[in-house]
PDB file of C-alpha atoms in Angstrom:
ATOM      1  CA  MET A   1     -13.611  -3.280 -13.723  1.00 68.00           C
ATOM      2  CA  PRO A   2     -13.666  -7.077 -13.501  1.00 81.00           C
ATOM      3  CA  VAL A   3     -14.625  -8.541 -10.133  1.00 88.00           C
ATOM      4  CA  ILE A   4     -11.312 -10.418  -9.933  1.00 92.00           C
ATOM      5  CA  LEU A   5      -9.358  -7.159 -10.213  1.00 90.00           C
ATOM      6  CA  ILE A   6     -11.482  -5.422  -7.590  1.00 91.00           C
ATOM      7  CA  SER A   7     -11.046  -8.437  -5.291  1.00 95.00           C
ATOM      8  CA  TYR A   8      -7.289  -8.357  -5.818  1.00 96.00           C
ATOM      9  CA  LEU A   9      -7.080  -4.652  -4.984  1.00 96.00           C
ATOM     10  CA  VAL A  10      -9.155  -5.067  -1.824  1.00 97.00           C
ATOM     11  CA  ILE A  11      -7.077  -8.037  -0.654  1.00 98.00           C
ATOM     12  CA  ILE A  12      -3.665  -6.507  -1.426  1.00 98.00           C
ATOM     13  CA  ASN A  13      -4.620  -3.288   0.361  1.00 98.00           C
ATOM     14  CA  ILE A  14      -5.748  -5.219   3.438  1.00 98.00           C
ATOM     15  CA  VAL A  15      -2.501  -7.213   3.342  1.00 98.00           C
ATOM     16  CA  SER A  16      -0.397  -4.069   2.943  1.00 98.00           C
ATOM     17  CA  PHE A  17      -2.254  -2.287   5.757  1.00 98.00           C
ATOM     18  CA  SER A  18      -1.799  -5.332   7.999  1.00 98.00           C
ATOM     19  CA  MET A  19       1.914  -5.574   7.220  1.00 98.00           C
ATOM     20  CA  PHE A  20       2.483  -1.934   8.199  1.00 97.00           C
ATOM     21  CA  TYR A  21       0.481  -2.489  11.391  1.00 98.00           C
ATOM     22  CA  ALA A  22       2.437  -5.649  12.248  1.00 98.00           C
ATOM     23  CA  ASP A  23       5.740  -3.880  11.606  1.00 97.00           C
ATOM     24  CA  LYS A  24       4.717  -1.015  13.892  1.00 96.00           C
ATOM     25  CA  GLN A  25       3.806  -3.452  16.660  1.00 97.00           C
ATOM     26  CA  LYS A  26       7.113  -5.286  16.248  1.00 97.00           C
ATOM     27  CA  ALA A  27       8.994  -1.983  16.371  1.00 95.00           C
ATOM     28  CA  LYS A  28       7.340  -1.106  19.685  1.00 95.00           C
ATOM     29  CA  LYS A  29       8.439  -4.446  21.140  1.00 96.00           C
ATOM     30  CA  HIS A  30      11.934  -4.349  19.612  1.00 96.00           C
ATOM     31  CA  LEU A  31      11.266  -7.570  17.711  1.00 97.00           C
ATOM     32  CA  TRP A  32      12.336  -8.748  14.257  1.00 96.00           C
ATOM     33  CA  ARG A  33      10.884  -6.354  11.687  1.00 96.00           C
ATOM     34  CA  ILE A  34       9.337  -6.740   8.262  1.00 97.00           C
ATOM     35  CA  PRO A  35      11.960  -5.654   5.696  1.00 97.00           C
ATOM     36  CA  GLU A  36      11.335  -2.190   4.247  1.00 96.00           C
ATOM     37  CA  SER A  37      11.636  -3.646   0.752  1.00 97.00           C
ATOM     38  CA  THR A  38       8.733  -5.993   1.503  1.00 98.00           C
ATOM     39  CA  LEU A  39       6.576  -3.085   2.678  1.00 98.00           C
ATOM     40  CA  ILE A  40       7.407  -1.062  -0.429  1.00 98.00           C
ATOM     41  CA  ILE A  41       6.764  -3.997  -2.770  1.00 98.00           C
ATOM     42  CA  SER A  42       3.375  -4.604  -1.141  1.00 98.00           C
ATOM     43  CA  ALA A  43       2.487  -0.979  -1.881  1.00 98.00           C
ATOM     44  CA  LEU A  44       3.869  -1.161  -5.423  1.00 98.00           C
ATOM     45  CA  ILE A  45       1.850  -4.228  -6.432  1.00 98.00           C
ATOM     46  CA  GLY A  46      -1.427  -2.535  -5.577  1.00 96.00           C
ATOM     47  CA  GLY A  47      -1.477  -1.972  -1.821  1.00 97.00           C
ATOM     48  CA  SER A  48      -0.575   1.711  -1.873  1.00 98.00           C
ATOM     49  CA  PHE A  49      -3.880   2.883  -0.378  1.00 98.00           C
ATOM     50  CA  GLY A  50      -3.657   0.417   2.514  1.00 98.00           C
ATOM     51  CA  ALA A  51      -0.023   1.350   3.076  1.00 98.00           C
ATOM     52  CA  PHE A  52      -0.817   5.070   3.085  1.00 98.00           C
ATOM     53  CA  ALA A  53      -3.742   4.605   5.472  1.00 98.00           C
ATOM     54  CA  ALA A  54      -1.584   2.574   7.869  1.00 98.00           C
ATOM     55  CA  MET A  55       1.265   5.093   7.679  1.00 96.00           C
ATOM     56  CA  LYS A  56      -1.099   7.894   8.694  1.00 96.00           C
ATOM     57  CA  LEU A  57      -3.191   5.950  11.203  1.00 97.00           C
ATOM     58  CA  PHE A  58      -0.268   4.341  13.052  1.00 96.00           C
ATOM     59  CA  ARG A  59       2.298   7.094  12.331  1.00 90.00           C
ATOM     60  CA  HIS A  60       4.636   4.475  10.956  1.00 91.00           C
ATOM     61  CA  LYS A  61       7.422   5.140   8.433  1.00 91.00           C
ATOM     62  CA  THR A  62       6.240   8.733   8.023  1.00 87.00           C
ATOM     63  CA  LYS A  63       9.739  10.171   8.502  1.00 90.00           C
ATOM     64  CA  HIS A  64      11.406   7.887   5.964  1.00 91.00           C
ATOM     65  CA  ALA A  65      11.766   9.673   2.616  1.00 92.00           C
ATOM     66  CA  LYS A  66      11.435   6.516   0.557  1.00 94.00           C
ATOM     67  CA  PHE A  67       8.039   5.897   2.138  1.00 96.00           C
ATOM     68  CA  TYR A  68       6.577   9.396   2.200  1.00 94.00           C
ATOM     69  CA  ILE A  69       7.650   9.886  -1.424  1.00 96.00           C
ATOM     70  CA  LEU A  70       7.098   6.450  -2.980  1.00 97.00           C
ATOM     71  CA  ILE A  71       3.749   5.543  -1.430  1.00 97.00           C
ATOM     72  CA  PRO A  72       1.941   8.660  -2.793  1.00 97.00           C
ATOM     73  CA  VAL A  73       3.654   8.139  -6.169  1.00 98.00           C
ATOM     74  CA  PHE A  74       2.343   4.570  -6.207  1.00 98.00           C
ATOM     75  CA  MET A  75      -1.119   5.872  -5.311  1.00 98.00           C
ATOM     76  CA  VAL A  76      -1.102   8.252  -8.277  1.00 98.00           C
ATOM     77  CA  LEU A  77       0.112   5.441 -10.525  1.00 96.00           C
ATOM     78  CA  HIS A  78      -2.626   3.113  -9.281  1.00 96.00           C
ATOM     79  CA  ILE A  79      -5.306   5.778  -9.725  1.00 95.00           C
ATOM     80  CA  PHE A  80      -4.070   6.327 -13.282  1.00 94.00           C
ATOM     81  CA  ILE A  81      -4.176   2.592 -14.024  1.00 91.00           C
ATOM     82  CA  ILE A  82      -7.657   2.214 -12.521  1.00 89.00           C
ATOM     83  CA  VAL A  83      -9.067   5.249 -14.332  1.00 91.00           C
ATOM     84  CA  THR A  84      -7.578   4.282 -17.692  1.00 89.00           C
ATOM     85  CA  GLY A  85      -8.881   0.759 -17.167  1.00 83.00           C
ATOM     86  CA  ILE A  86     -12.371   2.035 -16.453  1.00 82.00           C
ATOM     87  CA  ILE A  87     -12.243   4.351 -19.482  1.00 80.00           C
ATOM     88  CA  GLY A  88     -11.114   1.411 -21.605  1.00 79.00           C
ATOM     89  CA  ILE A  89     -14.032  -0.707 -20.398  1.00 74.00           C
ATOM     90  CA  VAL A  90     -16.572   2.075 -20.957  1.00 68.00           C
ATOM     91  CA  ARG A  91     -15.494   2.658 -24.560  1.00 67.00           C
TER      92      ARG A  91
END
């Protein structure tokens, strides 16, 4: 996998993780929240592993069906894309 792609995946997962953490902290303090659509989009564009880790670690959004269904689906999709990309490079 190209270094730029690996860098992107690392950065987007850190960003996604951080967004879930920030939203959890804001929820505790009853402050303005990060829109759910923003959290889902961050997971969709490559941050699914960071989102999943934050959901489990901070117990955030774990009772919302759209999160506990979509985030694992995105993870499977991202694994598929990564694996097919690696297979394509190896051939």
